[in-house]
mmCIF file of C-alpha atoms in Angstrom:
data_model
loop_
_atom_site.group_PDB
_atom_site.id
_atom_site.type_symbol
_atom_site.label_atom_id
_atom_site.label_comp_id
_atom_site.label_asym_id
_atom_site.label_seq_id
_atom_site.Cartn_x
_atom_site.Cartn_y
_atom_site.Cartn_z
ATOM 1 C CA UNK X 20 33.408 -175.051 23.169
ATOM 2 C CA UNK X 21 33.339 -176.997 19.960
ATOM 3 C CA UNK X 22 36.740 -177.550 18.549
ATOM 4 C CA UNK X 23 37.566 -176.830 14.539
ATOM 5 C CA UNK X 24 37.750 -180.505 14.251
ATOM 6 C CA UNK X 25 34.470 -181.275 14.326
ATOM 7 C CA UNK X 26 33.206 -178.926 11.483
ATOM 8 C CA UNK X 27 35.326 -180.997 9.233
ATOM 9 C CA UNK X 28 34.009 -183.956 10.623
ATOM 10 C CA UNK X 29 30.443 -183.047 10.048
ATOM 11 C CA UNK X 30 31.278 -181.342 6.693
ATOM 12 C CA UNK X 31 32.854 -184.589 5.246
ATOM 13 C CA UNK X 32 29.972 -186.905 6.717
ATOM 14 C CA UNK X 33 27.039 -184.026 5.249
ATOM 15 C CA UNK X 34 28.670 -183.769 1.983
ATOM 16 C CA UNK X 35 28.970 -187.831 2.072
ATOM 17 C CA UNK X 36 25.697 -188.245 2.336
ATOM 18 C CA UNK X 37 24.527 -185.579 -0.125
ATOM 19 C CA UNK X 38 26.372 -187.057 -2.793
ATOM 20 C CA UNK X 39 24.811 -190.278 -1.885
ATOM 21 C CA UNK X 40 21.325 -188.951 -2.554
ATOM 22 C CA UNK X 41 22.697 -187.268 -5.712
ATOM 23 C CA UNK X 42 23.685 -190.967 -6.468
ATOM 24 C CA UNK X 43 20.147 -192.213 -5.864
ATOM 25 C CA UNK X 44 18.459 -189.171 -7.332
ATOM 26 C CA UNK X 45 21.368 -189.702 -10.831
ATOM 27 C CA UNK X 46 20.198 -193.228 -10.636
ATOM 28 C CA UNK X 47 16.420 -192.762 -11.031
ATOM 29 C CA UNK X 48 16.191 -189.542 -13.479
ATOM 30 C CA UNK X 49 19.086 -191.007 -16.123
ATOM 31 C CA UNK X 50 17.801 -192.385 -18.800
ATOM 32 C CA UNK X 51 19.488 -195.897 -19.728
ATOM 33 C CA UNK X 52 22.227 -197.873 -18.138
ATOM 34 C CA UNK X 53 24.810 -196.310 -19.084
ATOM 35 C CA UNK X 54 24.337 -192.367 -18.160
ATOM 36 C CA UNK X 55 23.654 -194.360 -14.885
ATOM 37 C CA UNK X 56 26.113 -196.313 -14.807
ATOM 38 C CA UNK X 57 28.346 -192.579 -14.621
ATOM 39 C CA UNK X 58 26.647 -192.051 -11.438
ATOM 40 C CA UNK X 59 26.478 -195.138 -9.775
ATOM 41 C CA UNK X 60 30.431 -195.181 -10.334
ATOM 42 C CA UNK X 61 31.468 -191.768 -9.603
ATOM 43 C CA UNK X 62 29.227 -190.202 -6.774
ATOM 44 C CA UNK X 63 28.766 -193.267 -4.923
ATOM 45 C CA UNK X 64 32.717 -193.499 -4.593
ATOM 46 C CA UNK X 65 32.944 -189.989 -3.673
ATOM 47 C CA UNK X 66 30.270 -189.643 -1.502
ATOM 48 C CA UNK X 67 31.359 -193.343 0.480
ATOM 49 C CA UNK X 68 35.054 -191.757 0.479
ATOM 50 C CA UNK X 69 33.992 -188.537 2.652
ATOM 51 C CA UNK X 70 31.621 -190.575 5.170
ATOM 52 C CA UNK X 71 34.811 -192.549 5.966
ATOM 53 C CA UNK X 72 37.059 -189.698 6.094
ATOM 54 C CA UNK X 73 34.607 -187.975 8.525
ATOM 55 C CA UNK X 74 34.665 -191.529 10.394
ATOM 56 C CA UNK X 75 38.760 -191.379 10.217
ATOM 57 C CA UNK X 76 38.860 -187.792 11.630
ATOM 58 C CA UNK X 77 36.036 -188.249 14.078
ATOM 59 C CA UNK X 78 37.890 -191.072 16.022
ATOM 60 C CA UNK X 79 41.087 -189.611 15.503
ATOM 61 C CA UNK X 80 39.920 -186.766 17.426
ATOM 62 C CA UNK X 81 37.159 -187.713 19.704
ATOM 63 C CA UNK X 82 39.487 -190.744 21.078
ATOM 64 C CA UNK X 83 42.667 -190.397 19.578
ATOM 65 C CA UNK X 84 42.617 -194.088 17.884
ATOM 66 C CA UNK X 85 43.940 -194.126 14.457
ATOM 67 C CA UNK X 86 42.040 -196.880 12.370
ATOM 68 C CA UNK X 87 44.142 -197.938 10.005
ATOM 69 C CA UNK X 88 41.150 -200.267 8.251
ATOM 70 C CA UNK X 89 39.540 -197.035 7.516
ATOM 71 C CA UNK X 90 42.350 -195.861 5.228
ATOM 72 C CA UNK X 91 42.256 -199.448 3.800
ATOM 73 C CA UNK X 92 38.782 -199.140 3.192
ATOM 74 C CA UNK X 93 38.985 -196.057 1.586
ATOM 75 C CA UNK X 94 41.880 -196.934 -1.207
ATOM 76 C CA UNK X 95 39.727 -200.708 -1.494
ATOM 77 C CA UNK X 96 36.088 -198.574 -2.865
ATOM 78 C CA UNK X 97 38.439 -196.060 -4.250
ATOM 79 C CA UNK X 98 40.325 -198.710 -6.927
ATOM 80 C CA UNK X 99 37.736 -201.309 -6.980
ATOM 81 C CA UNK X 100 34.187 -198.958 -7.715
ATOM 82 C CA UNK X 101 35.411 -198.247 -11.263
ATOM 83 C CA UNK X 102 36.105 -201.805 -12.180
ATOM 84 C CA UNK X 103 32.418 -202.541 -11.578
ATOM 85 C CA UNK X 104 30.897 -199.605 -13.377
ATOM 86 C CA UNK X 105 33.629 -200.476 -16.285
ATOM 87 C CA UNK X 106 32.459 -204.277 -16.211
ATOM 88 C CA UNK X 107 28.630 -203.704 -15.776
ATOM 89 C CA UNK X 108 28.673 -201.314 -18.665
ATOM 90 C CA UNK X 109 30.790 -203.597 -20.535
ATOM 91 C CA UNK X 110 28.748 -206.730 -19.887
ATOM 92 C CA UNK X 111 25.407 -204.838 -20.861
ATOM 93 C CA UNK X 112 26.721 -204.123 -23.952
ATOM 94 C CA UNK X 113 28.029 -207.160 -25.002
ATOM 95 C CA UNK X 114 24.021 -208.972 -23.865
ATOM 96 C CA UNK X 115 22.730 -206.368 -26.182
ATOM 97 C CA UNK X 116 21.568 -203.676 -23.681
ATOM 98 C CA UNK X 117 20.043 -200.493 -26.286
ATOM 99 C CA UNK X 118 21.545 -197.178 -25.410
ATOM 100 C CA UNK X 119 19.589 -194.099 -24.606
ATOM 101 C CA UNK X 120 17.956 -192.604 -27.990
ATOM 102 C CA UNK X 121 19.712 -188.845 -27.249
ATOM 103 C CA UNK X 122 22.779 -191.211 -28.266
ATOM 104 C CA UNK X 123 24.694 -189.354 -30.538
ATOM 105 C CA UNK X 124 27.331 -191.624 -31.858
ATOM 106 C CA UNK X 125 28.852 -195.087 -31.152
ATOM 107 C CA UNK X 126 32.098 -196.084 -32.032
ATOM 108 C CA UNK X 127 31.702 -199.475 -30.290
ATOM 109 C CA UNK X 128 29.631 -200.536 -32.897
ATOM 110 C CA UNK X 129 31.907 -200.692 -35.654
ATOM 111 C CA UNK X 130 34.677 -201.886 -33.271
ATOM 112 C CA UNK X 131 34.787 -204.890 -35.875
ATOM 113 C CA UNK X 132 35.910 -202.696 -38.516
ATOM 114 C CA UNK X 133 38.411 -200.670 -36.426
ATOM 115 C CA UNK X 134 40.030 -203.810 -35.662
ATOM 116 C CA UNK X 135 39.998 -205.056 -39.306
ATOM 117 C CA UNK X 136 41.260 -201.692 -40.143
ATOM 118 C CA UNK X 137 44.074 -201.821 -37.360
ATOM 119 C CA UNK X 138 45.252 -204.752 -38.143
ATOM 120 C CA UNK X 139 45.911 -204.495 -41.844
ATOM 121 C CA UNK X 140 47.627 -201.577 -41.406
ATOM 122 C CA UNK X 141 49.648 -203.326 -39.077
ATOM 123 C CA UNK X 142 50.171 -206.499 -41.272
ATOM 124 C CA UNK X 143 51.119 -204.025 -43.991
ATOM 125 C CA UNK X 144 54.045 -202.400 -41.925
ATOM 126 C CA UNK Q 20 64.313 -197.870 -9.791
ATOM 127 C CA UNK Q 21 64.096 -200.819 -6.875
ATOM 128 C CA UNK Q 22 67.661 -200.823 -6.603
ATOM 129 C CA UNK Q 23 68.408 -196.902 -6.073
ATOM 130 C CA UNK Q 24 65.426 -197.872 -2.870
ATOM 131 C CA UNK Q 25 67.078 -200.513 -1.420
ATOM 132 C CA UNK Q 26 70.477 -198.788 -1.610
ATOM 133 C CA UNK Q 27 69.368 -195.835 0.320
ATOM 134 C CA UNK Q 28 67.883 -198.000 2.997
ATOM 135 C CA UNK Q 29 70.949 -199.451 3.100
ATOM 136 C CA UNK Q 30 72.654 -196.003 3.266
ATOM 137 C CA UNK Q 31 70.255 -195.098 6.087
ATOM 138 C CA UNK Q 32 70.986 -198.314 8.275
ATOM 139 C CA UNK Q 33 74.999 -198.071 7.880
ATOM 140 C CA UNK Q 34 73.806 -194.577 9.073
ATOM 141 C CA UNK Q 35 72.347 -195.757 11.813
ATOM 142 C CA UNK Q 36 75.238 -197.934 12.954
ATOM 143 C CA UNK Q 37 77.869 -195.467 12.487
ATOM 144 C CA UNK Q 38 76.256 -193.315 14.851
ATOM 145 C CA UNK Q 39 74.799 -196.335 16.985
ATOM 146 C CA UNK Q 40 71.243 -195.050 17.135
ATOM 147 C CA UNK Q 41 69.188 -196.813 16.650
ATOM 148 C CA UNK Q 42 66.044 -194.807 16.854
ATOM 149 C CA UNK Q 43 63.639 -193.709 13.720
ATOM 150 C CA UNK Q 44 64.953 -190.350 13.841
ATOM 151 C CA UNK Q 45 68.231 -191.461 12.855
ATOM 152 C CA UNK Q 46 66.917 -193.770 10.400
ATOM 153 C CA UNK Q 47 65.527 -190.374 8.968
ATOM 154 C CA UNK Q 48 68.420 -188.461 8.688
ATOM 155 C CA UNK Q 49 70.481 -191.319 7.441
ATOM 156 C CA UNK Q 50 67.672 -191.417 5.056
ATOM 157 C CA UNK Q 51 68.274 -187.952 3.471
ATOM 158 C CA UNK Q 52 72.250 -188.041 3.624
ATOM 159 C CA UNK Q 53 71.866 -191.769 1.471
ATOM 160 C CA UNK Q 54 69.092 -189.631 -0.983
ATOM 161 C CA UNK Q 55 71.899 -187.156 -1.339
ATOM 162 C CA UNK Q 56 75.078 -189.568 -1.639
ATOM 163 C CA UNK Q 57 72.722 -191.022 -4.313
ATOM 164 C CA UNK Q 58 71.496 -187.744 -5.967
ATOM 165 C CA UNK Q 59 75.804 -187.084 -6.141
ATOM 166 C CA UNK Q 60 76.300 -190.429 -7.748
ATOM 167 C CA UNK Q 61 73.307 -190.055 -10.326
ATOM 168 C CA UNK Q 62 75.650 -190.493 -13.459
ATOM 169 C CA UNK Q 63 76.628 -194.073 -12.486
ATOM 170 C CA UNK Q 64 73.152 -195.342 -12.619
ATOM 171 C CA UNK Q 65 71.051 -196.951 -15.825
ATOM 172 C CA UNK Q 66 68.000 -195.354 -15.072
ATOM 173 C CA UNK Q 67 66.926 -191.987 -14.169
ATOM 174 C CA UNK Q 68 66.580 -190.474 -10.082
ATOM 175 C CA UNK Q 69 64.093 -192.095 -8.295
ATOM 176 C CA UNK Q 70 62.807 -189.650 -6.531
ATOM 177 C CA UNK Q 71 61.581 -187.667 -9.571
ATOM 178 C CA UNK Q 72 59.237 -190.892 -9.958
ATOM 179 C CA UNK Q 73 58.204 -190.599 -6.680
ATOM 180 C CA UNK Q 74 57.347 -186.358 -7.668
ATOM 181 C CA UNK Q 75 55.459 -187.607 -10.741
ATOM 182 C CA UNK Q 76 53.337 -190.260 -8.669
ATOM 183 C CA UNK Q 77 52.369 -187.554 -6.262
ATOM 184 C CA UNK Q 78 51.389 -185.041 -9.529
ATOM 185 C CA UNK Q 79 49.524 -187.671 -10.855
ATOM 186 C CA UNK Q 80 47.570 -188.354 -7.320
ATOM 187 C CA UNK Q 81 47.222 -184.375 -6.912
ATOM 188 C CA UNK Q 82 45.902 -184.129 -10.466
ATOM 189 C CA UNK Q 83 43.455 -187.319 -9.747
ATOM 190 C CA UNK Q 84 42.172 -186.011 -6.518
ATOM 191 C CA UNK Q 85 41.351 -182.624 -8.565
ATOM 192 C CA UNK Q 86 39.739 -184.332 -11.406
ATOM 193 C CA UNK Q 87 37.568 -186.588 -8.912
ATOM 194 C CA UNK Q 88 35.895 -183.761 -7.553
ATOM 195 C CA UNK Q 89 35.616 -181.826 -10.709
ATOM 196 C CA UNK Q 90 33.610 -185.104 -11.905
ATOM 197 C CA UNK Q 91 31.300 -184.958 -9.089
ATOM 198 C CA UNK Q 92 30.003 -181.590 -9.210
ATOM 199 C CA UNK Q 93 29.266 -181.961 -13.143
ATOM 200 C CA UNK Q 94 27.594 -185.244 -12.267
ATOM 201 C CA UNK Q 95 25.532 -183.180 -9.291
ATOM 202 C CA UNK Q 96 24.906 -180.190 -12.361
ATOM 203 C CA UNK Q 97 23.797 -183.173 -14.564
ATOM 204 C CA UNK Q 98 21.272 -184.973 -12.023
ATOM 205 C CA UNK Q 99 19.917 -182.113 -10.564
ATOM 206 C CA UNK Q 100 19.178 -179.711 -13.259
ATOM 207 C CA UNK Q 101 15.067 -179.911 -14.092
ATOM 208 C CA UNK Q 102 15.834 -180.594 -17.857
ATOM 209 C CA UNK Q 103 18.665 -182.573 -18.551
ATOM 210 C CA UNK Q 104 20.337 -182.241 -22.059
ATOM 211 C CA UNK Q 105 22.452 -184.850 -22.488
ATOM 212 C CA UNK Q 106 24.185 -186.415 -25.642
ATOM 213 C CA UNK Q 107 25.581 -189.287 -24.437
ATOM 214 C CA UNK Q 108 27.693 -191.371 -27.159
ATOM 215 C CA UNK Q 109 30.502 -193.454 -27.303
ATOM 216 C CA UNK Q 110 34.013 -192.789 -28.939
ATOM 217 C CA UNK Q 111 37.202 -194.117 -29.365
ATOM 218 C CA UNK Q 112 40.373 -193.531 -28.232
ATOM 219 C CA UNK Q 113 43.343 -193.967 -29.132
ATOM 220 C CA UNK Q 114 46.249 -194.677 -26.400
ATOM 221 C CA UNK Q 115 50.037 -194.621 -26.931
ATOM 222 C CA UNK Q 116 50.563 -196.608 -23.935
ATOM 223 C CA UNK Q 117 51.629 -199.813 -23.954
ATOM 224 C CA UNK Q 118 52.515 -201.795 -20.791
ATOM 225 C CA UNK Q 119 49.372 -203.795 -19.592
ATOM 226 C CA UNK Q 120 49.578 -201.678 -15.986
ATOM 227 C CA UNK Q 121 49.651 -198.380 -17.901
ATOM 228 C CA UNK Q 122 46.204 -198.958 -20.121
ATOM 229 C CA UNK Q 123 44.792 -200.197 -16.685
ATOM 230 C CA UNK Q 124 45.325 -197.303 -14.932
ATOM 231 C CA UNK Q 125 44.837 -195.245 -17.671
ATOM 232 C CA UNK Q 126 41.341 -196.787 -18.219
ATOM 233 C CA UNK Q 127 40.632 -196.446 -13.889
ATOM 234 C CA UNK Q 128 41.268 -192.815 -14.079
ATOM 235 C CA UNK Q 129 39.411 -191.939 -16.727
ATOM 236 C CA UNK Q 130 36.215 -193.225 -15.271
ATOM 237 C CA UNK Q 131 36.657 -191.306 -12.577
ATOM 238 C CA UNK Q 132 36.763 -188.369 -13.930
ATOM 239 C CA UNK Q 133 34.446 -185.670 -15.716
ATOM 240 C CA UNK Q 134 31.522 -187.294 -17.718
ATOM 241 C CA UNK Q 135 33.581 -190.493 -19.137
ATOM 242 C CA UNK Q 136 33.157 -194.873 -18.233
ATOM 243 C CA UNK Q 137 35.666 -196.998 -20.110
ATOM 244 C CA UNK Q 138 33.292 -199.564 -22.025
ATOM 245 C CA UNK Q 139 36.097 -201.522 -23.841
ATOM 246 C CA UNK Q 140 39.389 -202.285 -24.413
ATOM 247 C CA UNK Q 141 40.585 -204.031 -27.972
ATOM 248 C CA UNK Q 142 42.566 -206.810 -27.407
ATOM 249 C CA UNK Q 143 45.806 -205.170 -28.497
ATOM 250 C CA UNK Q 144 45.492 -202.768 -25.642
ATOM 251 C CA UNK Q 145 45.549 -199.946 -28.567
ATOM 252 C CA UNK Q 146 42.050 -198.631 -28.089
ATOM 253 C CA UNK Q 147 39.577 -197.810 -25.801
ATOM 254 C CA UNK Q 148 35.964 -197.443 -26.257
ATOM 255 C CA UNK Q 149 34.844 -194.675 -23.732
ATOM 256 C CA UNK Q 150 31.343 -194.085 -23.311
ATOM 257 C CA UNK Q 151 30.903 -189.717 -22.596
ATOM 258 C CA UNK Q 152 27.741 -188.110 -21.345
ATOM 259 C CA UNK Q 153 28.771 -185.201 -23.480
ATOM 260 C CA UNK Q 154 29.812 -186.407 -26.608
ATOM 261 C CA UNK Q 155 29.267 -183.230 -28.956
ATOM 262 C CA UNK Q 156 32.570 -182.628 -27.193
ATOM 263 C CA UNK Q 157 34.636 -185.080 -28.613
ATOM 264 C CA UNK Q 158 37.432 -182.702 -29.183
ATOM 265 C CA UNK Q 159 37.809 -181.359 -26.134
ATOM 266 C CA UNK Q 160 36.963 -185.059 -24.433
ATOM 267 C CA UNK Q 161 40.402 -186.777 -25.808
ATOM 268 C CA UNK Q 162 42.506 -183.498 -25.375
ATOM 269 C CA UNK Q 163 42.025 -183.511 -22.288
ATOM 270 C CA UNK Q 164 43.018 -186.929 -21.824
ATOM 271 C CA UNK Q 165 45.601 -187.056 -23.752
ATOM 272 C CA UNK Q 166 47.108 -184.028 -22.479
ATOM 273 C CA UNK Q 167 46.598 -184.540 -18.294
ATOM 274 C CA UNK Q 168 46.439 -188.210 -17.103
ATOM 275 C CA UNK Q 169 48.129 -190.043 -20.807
ATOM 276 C CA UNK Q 170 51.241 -187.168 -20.315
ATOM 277 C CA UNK Q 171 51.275 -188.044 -16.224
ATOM 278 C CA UNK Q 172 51.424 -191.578 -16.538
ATOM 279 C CA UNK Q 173 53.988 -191.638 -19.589
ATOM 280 C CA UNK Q 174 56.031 -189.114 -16.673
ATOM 281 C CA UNK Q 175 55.476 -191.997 -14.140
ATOM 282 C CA UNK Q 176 57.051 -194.783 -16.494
ATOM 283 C CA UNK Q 177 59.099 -193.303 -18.180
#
């Protein structure tokens, strides 16, 4: 008899995995850094945060250990994977990197002005 | 905040020596009679309950949790449809938060959410520069901001 368990176990590890391949798949078809960038940050986190949930329960139940270090390791990727998409997009930008030509707007551009505009306004006040 | 804590700790241990049991059970239940000795005595402190900041950290995960997942599957739509129409761009955004902690967390939960990567911060902490893979949308990109995680963090530090 299988127990319920161990549909969640291989449900979490499956869909892991598929968003991992949705990752690599995101990763190859965007079209400039930054659209990639989206999916390097977001699936990859997702997708890393079911495998080790699957892990968690899997032990839990097959051997009743709890491993703490898995929790740990899921809150580490969870807070520390968008600080690295934040800072690679950030440093590409600043080196110059072009973005995609669909690019509709970009505010970052005239961030000098904003900030000009900002703070007279401010001095004003 | 800290202080309301550490009193009902303290609440829970004279608990536990009143009834000399010293067992995690009883730490429990002292637990619960200090939160409601405290919740009775809520008009002698500064600052408001802190359990209510406790209920608007667990909204805030709850709503995070949803919004993670949400992400995902329009990130799966995106990749896998055969002809992608994007219109990625990158707007600004203007934050009423102040503290340094807020913006950061602010600026972690919005990239992982639906379709949006924090690019920038200005050096007043005022603005952020978020980069959107749908940004025809701009409208409907900062209310939804604004109105979910800016309104759940403002609850949290309040």
């Amino acid at each position: 008899m299988i127990d319920v368990s161990e549909y969640f176990v291989a449900g979490f590890i499956l869909i892991g995995a598929f968003f991992a391949v949705v990752t690599a798949i995101g990763l190859i078809r965007l079209p400039d850094l930054y659209t990639r960038t989206h999916a390097a940050s977001k699936s990859a986190t997702l997708g890393v945060m079911c495998i080790l949930i699957g892990t968690l329960i899997f032990f839990l139940t097959e051997d009743g250990v709890f491993n703490s270090r898995v929790v740990l390791g899921i809150f580490f990727v969870l807070i520390t994977a968008p600080v690295g998409g934040h800072l690679i997009a950030r440093a590409a930008y600043n080196t110059g990197v072009k973005l995609a030509p669909e690019t509709v707007r970009d505010d970052l551009a005239d961030k000098e002005k904003h900030e000009q505009a900002k703070s007279k306004s401010k001095s004003k006040k | 905040m800290a202080f309301q804590v550490l009193l009902n700790f303290f609440l829970a241990f004279l608990w536990m020596f009143l009834t000399s049991s010293f067992t995690l059970s009883s730490f429990i239940i002292g637990y619960f009679l200090g939160l409601l000795v405290i919740f009775a005595m809520r008009r002698f402190f500064q600052t408001r309950l802190y359990i209510l900041r406790v209920w608007a950290v667990i909204k805030l995960t709850v709503l995070f949790i949803i919004e993670l997942i949400k992400a995902n599957i329009e990130v799966l739509a995106i990749v896998l449809r055969p002809k992608m129409d994007l219109k990625p761009g990158v707007f600004k955004y203007d934050t009423k938060l102040e503290r340094e902690w807020e913006v950061t967390l602010l600026s972690l939960l919005i990239t992982l959410t639906p379709g949006t990567l924090v690019m920038d911060v200005s050096d007043d902490n005022g603005t952020l520069y978020i980069h959107a893979l749908n940004a025809s949308d701009i409208k409907g990109n900062v209310s939804s901001i604004r109105e979910g995680f800016e309104k759940a963090i403002m609850e949290v530090s309040r």
